[in-house]
Amino acid sequence: MSILVTGGTGYIGSHTCVELLNAGHEIVILDNLNNSHLEAVRRIERITGKKPVFIQGDIRDTQFIQKVLIDNKSTAVIHFAGLKAVGESCEQPLKYYDYNVNGTLCLLNAMQQAGVKTLVFSSSATVYGDPEKLPIQENSPLKATNPYGRSKLIVEEMLRDLYASDPNWHIAILRYFNPVGAHKSGLIGEDPKGIPNNLMPIVAQVAGGRREKLHIWGNDYPTPDGTGVRDYIHIVDLAIGHLKALEALDSAQCTAFNLGTGQGYSVMEVIHAFEHVSNKKITYEMAPRRSGDIAECYADPHLAKEQLGWEAKHGLREMCEDMWNWQVKNPQGYQ
Ligand code: NAD
Ligand code: UDP
């Protein structure tokens, strides 16, 4: 009996594997290493003292996935595998629909054929687009504004249709806000290939001297200091959210949950917190707004608390401390 973790060597997947192993679950990691390193598997083993099964493969190969599920007597799937860069999704939309939509369709077909009907799916707060009301509740209007967001929204709709057609499915859709930080050990963390797009990895790389400066995309938003506000969530809290979701999936359902802290921080607040914990100056330059960005986004996380018994425990300081610890110990990532 095991849990199949697709994309399990990636940023969120690797941290979730640690929590699953620590909780006594058996796991099989499946990843094509498109955006991750095999070294993550060795690090997961170093942290937990348990060796996970690793299979290199692609979720778009239905027959292969079906065999993996049957051979390993899988009872559930946590599905992280996919692409996540908004800008790239605008340049190469078909690639995003192939990996994220077609990939998930192939996985669902394999699960159905193997009789595995329990799924935790990685969605994103991006499915809310530019929210009308804050904090964002799960029943807010859904309206993605780019191909990446639309690929998540299409999969969400697919999952709701699947459940409506066959109520034996147990599905949790987790809408992540902004995952940051790293495991306390500093052994696993985010290692974006190429130039990172997200704020926190860039801030960490500037503090570590790997990058010269940060561009702040806009200081004229209707926020207290004019810079964008987001709900940053510690990666270990997020990983534990998956464990809680899986444990709560004992009844048939298809439910979406926000995984955020409920607290928004501006770009300037993140910079100041990072400067404080790293004792480094973050050089930055003001720049025009980034196309497609919204002013403010933070979660109402109450549903996850009520139904999953989950809430985020780490604050911004710990997010920055653990991010900095990972950066100092792994200045070039896993390389
Ligand atoms: P990541 O790139 O670190 O991990 C994704 C993993 O999936 C990688 O290891 C990659 O090699 C693998 N993969 C990609 N395509 C595959 C395929 N066809 N077959 C097998 N493996 C494949 O990304 P992450 O930050 O860990 O994100 C995990 C999931 O969470 C993604 O679905 C992403 O869209 C979603 N998400 C991420 C964020 C974020 O800010 N990190 C926010 C919201 C949602
Ligand atoms: N941001 C920035 N400079 C960067 C990257 C991000 O000013 O180089 C800002 C961005 O405009 C937003 C916030 O930081 O207000 C978080 O951006 P990120 O890309 O990490 O998350 P998302 O916008 O997808 O929520």
mmCIF file of C-alpha atoms in Angstrom, residues 199-200 216 218 221 223-232 263-273 295-296 316:
data_model
loop_
_atom_site.group_PDB
_atom_site.id
_atom_site.type_symbol
_atom_site.label_atom_id
_atom_site.label_comp_id
_atom_site.label_asym_id
_atom_site.label_seq_id
_atom_site.Cartn_x
_atom_site.Cartn_y
_atom_site.Cartn_z
ATOM 1 C CA LEU A 199 9.918 37.260 -5.309
ATOM 2 C CA MET A 200 11.389 35.202 -2.481
ATOM 3 C CA ILE A 216 10.230 45.825 -7.612
ATOM 4 C CA GLY A 218 5.324 48.574 -9.203
ATOM 5 C CA TYR A 221 -0.659 49.879 -6.161
ATOM 6 C CA THR A 223 -1.726 49.097 -0.895
ATOM 7 C CA PRO A 224 -0.259 50.691 2.280
ATOM 8 C CA ASP A 225 3.250 51.138 0.785
ATOM 9 C CA GLY A 226 2.300 50.892 -2.907
ATOM 10 C CA THR A 227 3.928 47.479 -3.510
ATOM 11 C CA GLY A 228 2.029 44.246 -4.180
ATOM 12 C CA VAL A 229 0.621 42.264 -1.236
ATOM 13 C CA ARG A 230 0.612 38.446 -1.130
ATOM 14 C CA ASP A 231 -0.146 35.655 1.329
ATOM 15 C CA TYR A 232 3.232 33.912 1.781
ATOM 16 C CA GLN A 263 -2.092 37.425 6.343
ATOM 17 C CA GLY A 264 -0.824 39.565 3.474
ATOM 18 C CA TYR A 265 2.653 41.119 3.265
ATOM 19 C CA SER A 266 3.923 43.711 0.801
ATOM 20 C CA VAL A 267 7.112 43.368 -1.258
ATOM 21 C CA MET A 268 8.761 45.995 0.980
ATOM 22 C CA GLU A 269 7.779 44.079 4.126
ATOM 23 C CA VAL A 270 9.313 40.898 2.691
ATOM 24 C CA ILE A 271 12.531 42.747 1.819
ATOM 25 C CA HIS A 272 12.810 44.227 5.315
ATOM 26 C CA ALA A 273 12.142 40.875 7.004
ATOM 27 C CA ALA A 295 -2.472 44.512 -6.163
ATOM 28 C CA GLU A 296 -3.476 42.235 -3.323
ATOM 29 C CA LEU A 316 7.202 35.630 7.874
#
